[in-house]
mmCIF file of C-alpha atoms and ligand atoms in Angstrom:
data_model
loop_
_atom_site.group_PDB
_atom_site.id
_atom_site.type_symbol
_atom_site.label_atom_id
_atom_site.label_comp_id
_atom_site.label_asym_id
_atom_site.label_seq_id
_atom_site.Cartn_x
_atom_site.Cartn_y
_atom_site.Cartn_z
ATOM 1 C CA UNK A 1 0.000 0.000 0.000
ATOM 2 C CA UNK A 2 1.334 3.418 -0.938
ATOM 3 C CA UNK A 3 0.838 5.864 1.916
ATOM 4 C CA UNK A 4 -0.300 9.443 1.334
ATOM 5 C CA UNK A 5 1.327 11.776 3.840
ATOM 6 C CA UNK A 6 -0.753 14.367 5.688
ATOM 7 C CA UNK A 7 0.332 18.015 5.820
ATOM 8 C CA UNK A 8 1.993 17.492 9.203
ATOM 9 C CA UNK A 9 3.693 14.307 8.024
ATOM 10 C CA UNK A 10 5.015 16.162 4.971
ATOM 11 C CA UNK A 11 6.367 18.842 7.290
ATOM 12 C CA UNK A 12 8.206 16.144 9.285
ATOM 13 C CA UNK A 13 9.516 14.659 6.024
ATOM 14 C CA UNK A 14 10.811 18.085 4.949
ATOM 15 C CA UNK A 15 12.633 18.485 8.244
ATOM 16 C CA UNK A 16 14.371 15.101 8.261
ATOM 17 C CA UNK A 17 15.237 15.220 4.571
ATOM 18 C CA UNK A 18 16.790 18.676 4.989
ATOM 19 C CA UNK A 19 18.927 17.243 7.784
ATOM 20 C CA UNK A 20 19.909 14.334 5.563
ATOM 21 C CA UNK A 21 20.838 16.659 2.695
ATOM 22 C CA UNK A 22 23.049 18.699 5.018
ATOM 23 C CA UNK A 23 24.967 15.566 6.012
ATOM 24 C CA UNK A 24 25.246 14.448 2.374
ATOM 25 C CA UNK A 25 26.667 17.796 1.300
ATOM 26 C CA UNK A 26 29.121 18.082 4.184
ATOM 27 C CA UNK A 27 30.448 14.557 3.700
ATOM 28 C CA UNK A 28 30.703 14.986 -0.084
ATOM 29 C CA UNK A 29 32.611 18.258 0.392
ATOM 30 C CA UNK A 30 35.040 16.458 2.715
ATOM 31 C CA UNK A 31 35.995 13.844 0.099
ATOM 32 C CA UNK A 32 39.645 14.142 -0.906
ATOM 33 C CA UNK A 33 42.584 11.851 -1.701
ATOM 34 C CA UNK A 34 44.356 10.480 1.376
ATOM 35 C CA UNK A 35 41.476 10.177 3.824
ATOM 36 C CA UNK A 36 39.780 6.933 4.794
ATOM 37 C CA UNK A 37 36.137 6.132 4.157
ATOM 38 C CA UNK A 38 35.753 5.707 7.937
ATOM 39 C CA UNK A 39 36.588 9.418 8.359
ATOM 40 C CA UNK A 40 33.580 10.148 6.156
ATOM 41 C CA UNK A 41 31.416 7.844 8.272
ATOM 42 C CA UNK A 42 32.638 9.502 11.465
ATOM 43 C CA UNK A 43 31.883 12.987 10.129
ATOM 44 C CA UNK A 44 28.351 11.858 9.268
ATOM 45 C CA UNK A 45 27.884 10.307 12.700
ATOM 46 C CA UNK A 46 28.984 13.513 14.433
ATOM 47 C CA UNK A 47 26.656 15.707 12.364
ATOM 48 C CA UNK A 48 23.664 13.380 12.744
ATOM 49 C CA UNK A 49 24.180 13.244 16.515
ATOM 50 C CA UNK A 50 24.515 17.007 16.822
ATOM 51 C CA UNK A 51 21.199 17.427 15.011
ATOM 52 C CA UNK A 52 19.535 14.984 17.409
ATOM 53 C CA UNK A 53 18.916 12.288 14.815
ATOM 54 C CA UNK A 54 20.190 8.769 14.262
ATOM 55 C CA UNK A 55 21.584 7.032 11.187
ATOM 56 C CA UNK A 56 18.791 5.222 9.381
ATOM 57 C CA UNK A 57 21.343 2.833 7.876
ATOM 58 C CA UNK A 58 23.286 1.759 10.965
ATOM 59 C CA UNK A 59 21.909 -1.596 12.095
ATOM 60 C CA UNK A 60 19.431 -1.798 9.204
ATOM 61 C CA UNK A 61 19.454 -5.563 8.547
ATOM 62 C CA UNK A 62 22.730 -5.382 10.491
ATOM 63 C CA UNK A 63 24.464 -2.799 8.264
ATOM 64 C CA UNK A 64 27.622 -1.810 10.189
ATOM 65 C CA UNK A 65 28.152 1.761 8.892
ATOM 66 C CA UNK A 66 26.674 5.194 9.587
ATOM 67 C CA UNK A 67 26.464 5.908 5.848
ATOM 68 C CA UNK A 68 27.294 3.986 2.683
ATOM 69 C CA UNK A 69 30.530 4.924 0.900
ATOM 70 C CA UNK A 70 30.983 3.203 -2.461
ATOM 71 C CA UNK A 71 34.105 3.833 -4.558
ATOM 72 C CA UNK A 72 34.538 3.442 -8.356
ATOM 73 C CA UNK A 73 33.251 -0.064 -9.284
ATOM 74 C CA UNK A 74 31.367 -0.227 -5.980
ATOM 75 C CA UNK A 75 27.749 0.575 -6.836
ATOM 76 C CA UNK A 76 26.048 0.885 -3.432
ATOM 77 C CA UNK A 77 26.220 -0.303 0.205
ATOM 78 C CA UNK A 78 29.986 0.129 0.705
ATOM 79 C CA UNK A 79 30.938 0.046 4.393
ATOM 80 C CA UNK A 80 33.100 2.903 5.774
ATOM 81 C CA UNK A 81 36.456 1.482 6.861
ATOM 82 C CA UNK A 82 40.214 1.649 6.371
ATOM 83 C CA UNK A 83 40.174 2.098 2.596
ATOM 84 C CA UNK A 84 42.066 5.229 1.580
ATOM 85 C CA UNK A 85 40.514 7.434 -1.095
ATOM 86 C CA UNK A 86 42.784 7.939 -4.114
ATOM 87 C CA UNK A 87 43.127 10.723 -6.682
ATOM 88 C CA UNK A 88 40.522 10.227 -9.406
ATOM 89 C CA UNK A 89 38.119 8.115 -7.321
ATOM 90 C CA UNK A 90 34.367 8.375 -7.701
ATOM 91 C CA UNK A 91 32.972 8.302 -4.172
ATOM 92 C CA UNK A 92 29.262 7.655 -3.733
ATOM 93 C CA UNK A 93 27.901 8.943 -0.428
ATOM 94 C CA UNK A 94 24.488 7.567 0.558
ATOM 95 C CA UNK A 95 22.978 9.065 3.699
ATOM 96 C CA UNK A 96 19.927 8.073 5.731
ATOM 97 C CA UNK A 97 18.722 9.881 8.849
ATOM 98 C CA UNK A 98 15.859 9.148 11.265
ATOM 99 C CA UNK A 99 14.337 12.062 13.159
ATOM 100 C CA UNK A 100 10.890 12.820 14.543
ATOM 101 C CA UNK A 101 9.543 9.427 13.517
ATOM 102 C CA UNK A 102 10.405 9.855 9.820
ATOM 103 C CA UNK A 103 13.323 8.958 7.577
ATOM 104 C CA UNK A 104 15.386 10.968 5.080
ATOM 105 C CA UNK A 105 17.389 9.363 2.269
ATOM 106 C CA UNK A 106 19.689 10.946 -0.314
ATOM 107 C CA UNK A 107 22.879 10.148 -2.219
ATOM 108 C CA UNK A 108 25.456 11.893 -4.341
ATOM 109 C CA UNK A 109 28.647 10.846 -6.083
ATOM 110 C CA UNK A 110 31.612 13.043 -5.215
ATOM 111 C CA UNK A 111 34.989 13.240 -6.898
ATOM 112 C CA UNK A 112 38.431 12.967 -5.292
ATOM 113 C CA UNK A 113 40.770 15.317 -7.158
ATOM 114 C CA UNK A 114 40.608 15.160 -10.957
ATOM 115 C CA UNK A 115 38.662 12.576 -12.981
ATOM 116 C CA UNK A 116 38.772 11.690 -16.665
ATOM 117 C CA UNK A 117 36.160 12.809 -19.199
ATOM 118 C CA UNK A 118 34.313 9.508 -19.343
ATOM 119 C CA UNK A 119 33.809 9.391 -15.568
ATOM 120 C CA UNK A 120 32.594 13.003 -15.666
ATOM 121 C CA UNK A 121 30.117 12.079 -18.397
ATOM 122 C CA UNK A 122 28.898 9.182 -16.227
ATOM 123 C CA UNK A 123 28.207 11.636 -13.385
ATOM 124 C CA UNK A 124 26.479 14.136 -15.678
ATOM 125 C CA UNK A 125 24.260 11.492 -17.283
ATOM 126 C CA UNK A 126 23.276 9.931 -13.945
ATOM 127 C CA UNK A 127 22.230 13.352 -12.597
ATOM 128 C CA UNK A 128 20.353 14.120 -15.815
ATOM 129 C CA UNK A 129 18.560 10.772 -15.490
ATOM 130 C CA UNK A 130 17.545 11.573 -11.907
ATOM 131 C CA UNK A 131 16.241 14.980 -13.035
ATOM 132 C CA UNK A 132 14.273 13.357 -15.863
ATOM 133 C CA UNK A 133 12.718 10.894 -13.406
ATOM 134 C CA UNK A 134 11.797 13.642 -10.956
ATOM 135 C CA UNK A 135 10.161 15.631 -13.778
ATOM 136 C CA UNK A 136 7.691 12.748 -14.164
ATOM 137 C CA UNK A 137 6.959 12.525 -10.426
ATOM 138 C CA UNK A 138 3.615 14.370 -10.580
ATOM 139 C CA UNK A 139 0.035 13.432 -9.770
ATOM 140 C CA UNK A 140 -1.671 11.428 -12.499
ATOM 141 C CA UNK A 141 1.522 9.878 -13.877
ATOM 142 C CA UNK A 142 2.553 6.324 -13.051
ATOM 143 C CA UNK A 143 5.712 4.819 -11.553
ATOM 144 C CA UNK A 144 6.587 3.477 -15.013
ATOM 145 C CA UNK A 145 6.792 7.043 -16.318
ATOM 146 C CA UNK A 146 9.556 7.804 -13.818
ATOM 147 C CA UNK A 147 11.332 4.520 -14.581
ATOM 148 C CA UNK A 148 11.161 4.990 -18.343
ATOM 149 C CA UNK A 149 12.412 8.584 -18.221
ATOM 150 C CA UNK A 150 15.493 7.494 -16.237
ATOM 151 C CA UNK A 151 16.217 4.510 -18.484
ATOM 152 C CA UNK A 152 15.921 6.591 -21.644
ATOM 153 C CA UNK A 153 18.502 9.182 -20.563
ATOM 154 C CA UNK A 154 20.970 6.509 -19.426
ATOM 155 C CA UNK A 155 20.693 4.217 -22.432
ATOM 156 C CA UNK A 156 20.784 7.039 -24.976
ATOM 157 C CA UNK A 157 24.132 8.010 -23.435
ATOM 158 C CA UNK A 158 25.428 4.442 -23.886
ATOM 159 C CA UNK A 159 25.600 3.551 -20.188
ATOM 160 C CA UNK A 160 23.662 0.848 -18.353
ATOM 161 C CA UNK A 161 21.105 0.846 -15.554
ATOM 162 C CA UNK A 162 21.557 -1.403 -12.523
ATOM 163 C CA UNK A 163 18.433 -3.567 -12.316
ATOM 164 C CA UNK A 164 18.976 -5.433 -9.051
ATOM 165 C CA UNK A 165 18.454 -2.341 -6.863
ATOM 166 C CA UNK A 166 15.640 0.179 -7.117
ATOM 167 C CA UNK A 167 14.174 3.349 -5.627
ATOM 168 C CA UNK A 168 11.383 3.186 -3.078
ATOM 169 C CA UNK A 169 8.604 4.850 -1.152
ATOM 170 C CA UNK A 170 9.750 6.363 2.146
ATOM 171 C CA UNK A 171 8.170 7.845 5.271
ATOM 172 C CA UNK A 172 8.040 6.365 8.751
ATOM 173 C CA UNK A 173 9.987 3.464 7.224
ATOM 174 C CA UNK A 174 13.025 3.813 4.966
ATOM 175 C CA UNK A 175 11.614 1.335 2.471
ATOM 176 C CA UNK A 176 7.880 1.640 1.837
ATOM 177 C CA UNK A 177 5.789 0.817 -1.218
ATOM 178 C CA UNK A 178 6.157 1.245 -4.110
ATOM 179 C CA UNK A 179 9.404 0.001 -5.620
ATOM 180 C CA UNK A 180 10.734 2.381 -8.274
ATOM 181 C CA UNK A 181 12.825 0.535 -10.862
ATOM 182 C CA UNK A 182 15.166 2.683 -12.947
ATOM 183 C CA UNK A 183 13.887 0.973 -16.094
ATOM 184 C CA UNK A 184 10.400 0.273 -17.355
ATOM 185 C CA UNK A 185 7.525 1.169 -19.615
ATOM 186 C CA UNK A 186 5.611 4.458 -19.545
ATOM 187 C CA UNK A 187 1.987 4.301 -18.377
ATOM 188 C CA UNK A 188 2.583 1.192 -16.240
ATOM 189 C CA UNK A 189 2.618 0.645 -12.502
ATOM 190 C CA UNK A 190 0.891 2.411 -9.604
ATOM 191 C CA UNK A 191 -0.642 5.838 -10.185
ATOM 192 C CA UNK A 192 1.005 8.777 -8.442
ATOM 193 C CA UNK A 193 -0.972 10.957 -6.059
ATOM 194 C CA UNK A 194 -0.028 14.203 -4.313
ATOM 195 C CA UNK A 195 1.400 13.489 -0.859
ATOM 196 C CA UNK A 196 3.256 10.309 -1.766
ATOM 197 C CA UNK A 197 6.948 10.521 -0.838
ATOM 198 C CA UNK A 198 9.471 8.644 -2.958
ATOM 199 C CA UNK A 199 13.237 8.133 -3.018
ATOM 200 C CA UNK A 200 14.347 8.099 -6.643
ATOM 201 C CA UNK A 201 17.873 6.767 -7.140
ATOM 202 C CA UNK A 202 19.413 5.776 -10.467
ATOM 203 C CA UNK A 203 22.521 3.590 -10.215
ATOM 204 C CA UNK A 204 24.382 3.754 -13.520
ATOM 205 C CA UNK A 205 27.333 1.705 -14.757
ATOM 206 C CA UNK A 206 29.834 2.870 -17.336
ATOM 207 C CA UNK A 207 30.058 -0.735 -18.557
ATOM 208 C CA UNK A 208 27.566 -3.599 -18.332
ATOM 209 C CA UNK A 209 24.579 -3.695 -15.970
ATOM 210 C CA UNK A 210 25.443 -6.848 -14.011
ATOM 211 C CA UNK A 211 26.475 -6.533 -10.367
ATOM 212 C CA UNK A 212 27.552 -8.874 -7.562
ATOM 213 C CA UNK A 213 27.904 -8.666 -3.775
ATOM 214 C CA UNK A 214 31.353 -8.900 -2.148
ATOM 215 C CA UNK A 215 32.249 -11.326 0.669
ATOM 216 C CA UNK A 216 31.457 -8.639 3.262
ATOM 217 C CA UNK A 217 27.806 -9.422 2.345
ATOM 218 C CA UNK A 218 27.071 -5.740 1.650
ATOM 219 C CA UNK A 219 29.240 -4.038 -0.932
ATOM 220 C CA UNK A 220 27.680 -4.261 -4.393
ATOM 221 C CA UNK A 221 30.197 -4.017 -7.267
ATOM 222 C CA UNK A 222 29.949 -4.109 -11.047
ATOM 223 C CA UNK A 223 30.775 -7.549 -12.437
ATOM 224 C CA UNK A 224 32.984 -6.097 -15.164
ATOM 225 C CA UNK A 225 34.821 -3.749 -12.799
ATOM 226 C CA UNK A 226 33.591 -0.622 -14.589
ATOM 227 C CA UNK A 227 32.866 2.528 -12.557
ATOM 228 C CA UNK A 228 29.368 3.244 -11.304
ATOM 229 C CA UNK A 229 27.552 6.402 -10.189
ATOM 230 C CA UNK A 230 24.588 6.913 -7.858
ATOM 231 C CA UNK A 231 22.439 9.982 -7.168
ATOM 232 C CA UNK A 232 19.292 10.020 -5.050
ATOM 233 C CA UNK A 233 16.685 12.581 -4.060
ATOM 234 C CA UNK A 234 13.636 12.099 -1.880
ATOM 235 C CA UNK A 235 10.633 13.913 -3.346
ATOM 236 C CA UNK A 236 6.998 14.574 -2.505
ATOM 237 C CA UNK A 237 4.568 14.113 -5.384
ATOM 238 C CA UNK A 238 2.719 17.354 -6.176
ATOM 239 C CA UNK A 239 -0.198 18.249 -8.429
ATOM 240 C CA UNK A 240 1.971 19.896 -11.081
ATOM 241 C CA UNK A 241 5.552 19.187 -9.972
ATOM 242 C CA UNK A 242 7.482 17.247 -7.386
ATOM 243 C CA UNK A 243 8.900 18.958 -4.325
ATOM 244 C CA UNK A 244 12.499 17.836 -3.877
ATOM 245 C CA UNK A 245 12.804 17.389 -0.126
ATOM 246 C CA UNK A 246 16.577 16.809 -0.222
ATOM 247 C CA UNK A 247 17.520 20.018 -2.021
ATOM 248 C CA UNK A 248 19.131 22.276 0.566
ATOM 249 C CA UNK A 249 16.837 25.230 1.290
ATOM 250 C CA UNK A 250 18.339 28.631 1.842
ATOM 251 C CA UNK A 251 17.766 29.840 5.366
ATOM 252 C CA UNK A 252 15.288 32.698 5.081
ATOM 253 C CA UNK A 253 16.818 36.022 5.992
ATOM 254 C CA UNK A 254 14.992 38.622 8.040
ATOM 255 C CA UNK A 255 16.302 41.427 5.820
HETATM 256 MG MG1 MG B 1 17.332 4.840 -0.994
#
């Protein structure tokens, strides 16, 4: 069942997703060659604590990290640890925060130092695919419209969509109905209604679409070793456009 959030629930979703976006941005800005992925996890933990929240990922099915940090061929669910970030790495930062009974979820892929043109194109296309999906996240459309828009942008660029992991509804739980595949046919799937809140998250591989899970039971990597990118926003469906809950809002000034 896809839950429609009330006005007060949407307000709580705005609050927690703003917190989550702040952590995402701070951690992404901290990415540089020479630091460990655990330093990124520790920064996230400190920020989440200071804001009075908790990591939505830590302990989720036993996940041992505060955030997910996934480098190069790692697609998602990388565990912060002793790995040292190198010049030219693509570093996906996926952040989940619980606060006030609701969950925020957002991801970005940051860059350590300089990257080559093909990796940059992978980042640009993945963000464009996310934007195309969000543009379809309006009342009256269907989940398949979001899925198809994402797939089209990715495949026209010559990259491939990861099929084993998908976006999702979100609210009091991190993973609610519906699932949001990053591939599919327009006009199919559940109908969108204002007040639904969805996490849309294309995972895009420079090479082939197949992935596998490492021996740590968490880290998902591309089978062919090619780099992968991941961007995620949590949105609220609106009547004419989606509200992106994980875009940082400017603090209103009194003057
Ligand atoms: Mg998610």
